[in-house]
Amino acid sequence: MNKATRQEMFERLRTANPHPTTELNYSSPFELLIAVLLSAQATDAGVNKATAKLFAVANTPQTMLDLGLEGVMQYTRSIGLYRTKSKHIIETCQALITKHHGEVPQNREDLEALAGVGRKTANVVLNTAFRQPVMAVDTHIFRVSNRTGLAKGKNVREVEDKLMQNIPKEFLMDAHHWLILHGRYTCKAQKPQCETCIINDLCDYPIQK
């Protein structure tokens, strides 16, 4: 995909959705961090259902710690791998209090040092909560990047690096959300909706009928 095609691709995505955002519900960087920690191998809808009740009783590191591990698990049981994720939440809250004055750090190194936080989670928080132009590559974005020819790669990091190089700077802040939503609702894994796709004429993938 050449530079002009990439420009056209994101202009269309922006026109269709001028202000894209995450489908996870949150009202603070801390809530977003917890929601993203819970979201691995889970749907955003499922996470939102759990966090609606959890955040109503605990939406700061200290109030989450006050619940304790068993208390957190009462709210996360509907989420896959909830025991491990709940343990990570408690450990992360403890680290936020002891090392970061109860605030979510705004740099990758400190974020990735938190329990259960990998590069993808850190990038989601940096981009969505702190509006930093970074790219979190999940399965949807990996698929869309390879299918379209926007950023082909054999692994997540390779795709991430190519996206950072290939996406025009004016679109980089919101590109994560456009690509993930496109992969979730249009460029689906099993049945891509090519006939209704707004970028199908720009894409390397053969149109599915």
Coordinates of C-alpha atoms in Angstrom, one line a residue:
M1 CA 0.0 0.0 0.0
N2 CA 1.6 3.3 -1.1
K3 CA 1.5 6.6 0.7
A4 CA -1.4 8.1 -1.3
T5 CA -3.5 5.0 -0.6
R6 CA -2.8 5.1 3.1
Q7 CA -3.8 8.8 3.2
E8 CA -7.0 8.0 1.4
M9 CA -7.7 5.0 3.7
F10 CA -7.6 7.1 6.8
E11 CA -9.4 10.0 5.4
R12 CA -12.3 7.7 4.7
L13 CA -12.2 6.2 8.2
R14 CA -12.1 9.6 9.7
T15 CA -15.0 10.9 7.7
A16 CA -17.1 7.9 8.7
N17 CA -16.1 8.2 12.4
P18 CA -14.5 11.6 13.2
H19 CA -14.1 10.9 17.0
P20 CA -13.4 7.3 17.6
T21 CA -12.8 5.9 21.0
T22 CA -12.6 2.7 23.0
E23 CA -15.7 0.7 23.7
L24 CA -14.5 0.1 27.3
N25 CA -16.4 2.3 29.8
Y26 CA -14.1 4.3 32.1
S27 CA -14.0 7.7 33.7
S28 CA -10.3 7.9 34.8
P29 CA -6.9 6.6 33.7
F30 CA -7.1 4.2 36.6
E31 CA -10.4 2.8 35.5
L32 CA -9.2 2.4 32.0
L33 CA -6.1 0.5 33.2
I34 CA -8.2 -1.9 35.2
A35 CA -10.7 -2.4 32.3
V36 CA -7.8 -3.2 29.9
L37 CA -6.3 -5.6 32.4
L38 CA -9.6 -7.5 32.4
S39 CA -10.1 -7.3 28.7
A40 CA -7.6 -10.0 27.6
Q41 CA -9.5 -12.9 26.0
A42 CA -12.8 -11.2 27.0
T43 CA -15.3 -9.0 25.2
D44 CA -15.6 -5.3 25.9
A45 CA -19.3 -5.8 26.7
G46 CA -18.4 -8.4 29.2
V47 CA -15.8 -6.3 30.8
N48 CA -18.1 -3.3 31.0
K49 CA -20.8 -5.4 32.7
A50 CA -18.3 -6.4 35.4
T51 CA -16.6 -3.0 35.9
A52 CA -20.0 -1.2 36.2
K53 CA -20.5 -2.9 39.5
L54 CA -16.8 -3.0 40.5
F55 CA -16.1 0.7 39.9
A56 CA -19.3 1.6 41.8
V57 CA -17.6 0.4 45.0
A58 CA -13.9 0.8 44.1
N59 CA -12.5 3.2 41.5
T60 CA -9.1 4.2 43.0
P61 CA -6.1 2.1 43.9
Q62 CA -6.8 2.4 47.6
T63 CA -10.4 1.5 47.5
M64 CA -9.6 -1.5 45.2
L65 CA -7.0 -2.6 47.7
D66 CA -9.5 -2.3 50.5
L67 CA -11.7 -4.8 48.7
G68 CA -8.9 -7.3 48.9
L69 CA -8.4 -10.2 46.4
E70 CA -11.5 -12.1 47.4
G71 CA -13.5 -8.9 47.2
V72 CA -12.3 -8.1 43.7
M73 CA -13.0 -11.6 42.5
Q74 CA -16.6 -11.3 43.5
Y75 CA -16.9 -8.7 40.8
T76 CA -14.7 -10.3 38.1
R77 CA -15.9 -13.9 38.2
S78 CA -17.7 -13.5 34.9
I79 CA -14.4 -12.6 33.1
G80 CA -12.1 -15.3 31.8
L81 CA -8.9 -15.9 33.8
Y82 CA -10.5 -13.8 36.6
R83 CA -8.3 -15.2 39.4
T84 CA -5.0 -14.3 37.7
K85 CA -6.4 -10.9 36.5
S86 CA -7.7 -10.1 40.0
K87 CA -4.3 -10.9 41.5
H88 CA -2.7 -8.6 39.0
I89 CA -5.2 -5.9 39.9
I90 CA -4.3 -6.1 43.6
E91 CA -0.6 -6.1 42.8
T92 CA -0.9 -3.2 40.4
C93 CA -2.9 -1.1 42.9
Q94 CA -0.2 -1.7 45.5
A95 CA 2.5 -0.6 43.1
L96 CA 0.6 2.5 42.1
I97 CA 0.3 3.5 45.8
T98 CA 3.9 2.7 46.8
K99 CA 5.7 3.9 43.7
H100 CA 3.5 6.4 41.9
H101 CA 1.5 8.2 44.6
G102 CA -1.7 6.5 43.5
E103 CA -1.5 7.8 40.0
V104 CA -1.3 5.9 36.7
P105 CA 2.2 6.5 35.2
Q106 CA 2.3 8.2 31.8
N107 CA 5.3 6.4 30.4
R108 CA 5.7 2.9 28.9
E109 CA 8.5 1.7 31.2
D110 CA 6.6 2.3 34.4
L111 CA 3.4 0.9 33.0
E112 CA 5.0 -2.3 31.8
A113 CA 6.5 -2.8 35.3
L114 CA 3.0 -3.2 36.7
A115 CA 1.6 -6.7 37.2
G116 CA -0.2 -8.0 34.2
V117 CA 0.6 -5.0 32.0
G118 CA 2.4 -5.8 28.7
R119 CA 3.2 -3.6 25.8
K120 CA -0.3 -3.8 24.3
T121 CA -2.0 -2.8 27.5
A122 CA 0.5 0.0 28.1
N123 CA 0.0 1.3 24.6
V124 CA -3.8 1.3 25.0
V125 CA -3.5 3.4 28.3
L126 CA -0.9 5.8 26.8
N127 CA -3.0 6.4 23.7
T128 CA -6.6 6.4 25.1
A129 CA -6.0 8.0 28.6
F130 CA -3.0 10.2 27.9
R131 CA -3.4 10.9 24.1
Q132 CA 0.0 9.7 23.1
P133 CA 0.5 8.7 19.5
V134 CA 1.3 5.0 20.1
M135 CA -0.2 1.9 18.5
A136 CA -1.6 -1.0 20.5
V137 CA -1.8 -4.0 18.2
D138 CA -4.5 -6.6 19.1
T139 CA -5.8 -9.5 16.9
H140 CA -8.2 -7.2 15.0
I141 CA -5.5 -4.7 14.1
F142 CA -3.0 -7.4 13.3
R143 CA -5.6 -8.9 10.9
V144 CA -6.6 -5.6 9.3
S145 CA -3.0 -4.5 8.8
N146 CA -2.0 -7.6 7.1
R147 CA -5.1 -8.0 4.9
T148 CA -5.2 -4.5 3.7
G149 CA -1.5 -4.3 3.1
L150 CA -1.2 -1.3 5.4
A151 CA 1.4 -3.0 7.5
K152 CA 2.3 -6.6 6.8
G153 CA 4.2 -8.5 9.5
K154 CA 4.6 -12.0 11.0
N155 CA 4.2 -10.8 14.6
V156 CA 2.6 -8.1 16.6
R157 CA 5.7 -6.0 17.2
E158 CA 6.6 -6.1 13.5
V159 CA 3.1 -4.8 12.6
E160 CA 3.3 -2.2 15.3
D161 CA 6.6 -0.8 14.1
K162 CA 5.4 -0.7 10.5
L163 CA 2.1 1.0 11.5
M164 CA 4.1 3.7 13.3
Q165 CA 6.1 4.2 10.1
N166 CA 3.2 4.0 7.6
I167 CA 0.3 5.8 9.2
P168 CA 0.3 9.5 8.2
K169 CA 1.1 11.5 11.4
E170 CA -2.2 13.4 11.3
F171 CA -4.1 10.2 11.8
L172 CA -1.8 8.5 14.3
M173 CA -3.6 9.6 17.4
D174 CA -6.9 7.9 16.5
A175 CA -5.6 5.1 14.2
H176 CA -5.8 2.5 16.9
H177 CA -9.5 3.0 17.4
W178 CA -10.3 3.2 13.7
L179 CA -8.5 -0.1 12.9
I180 CA -9.8 -2.0 15.9
L181 CA -13.4 -1.0 15.2
H182 CA -12.9 -1.8 11.5
G183 CA -11.6 -5.3 12.4
R184 CA -14.4 -5.9 14.9
Y185 CA -17.3 -4.9 12.8
T186 CA -16.3 -5.0 9.1
C187 CA -13.0 -6.9 8.5
K188 CA -14.1 -9.8 10.6
A189 CA -11.9 -12.9 10.9
Q190 CA -14.4 -15.5 9.5
K191 CA -16.7 -13.4 7.4
P192 CA -15.3 -10.1 6.3
Q193 CA -17.9 -7.7 5.1
C194 CA -16.1 -6.7 2.0
E195 CA -19.1 -5.7 0.0
T196 CA -20.0 -2.9 2.5
C197 CA -16.4 -2.0 3.4
I198 CA -15.6 1.7 2.8
I199 CA -12.0 0.9 1.9
N200 CA -12.4 -2.3 -0.2
D201 CA -11.1 -0.7 -3.3
L202 CA -7.9 0.3 -1.5
C203 CA -7.3 -3.1 0.1
D204 CA -5.0 -6.0 -1.0
Y205 CA -7.5 -8.6 0.3
P206 CA -9.6 -10.3 -2.5
I207 CA -13.3 -9.1 -2.0
Q208 CA -15.4 -11.8 -0.4
K209 CA -18.8 -12.4 -1.9

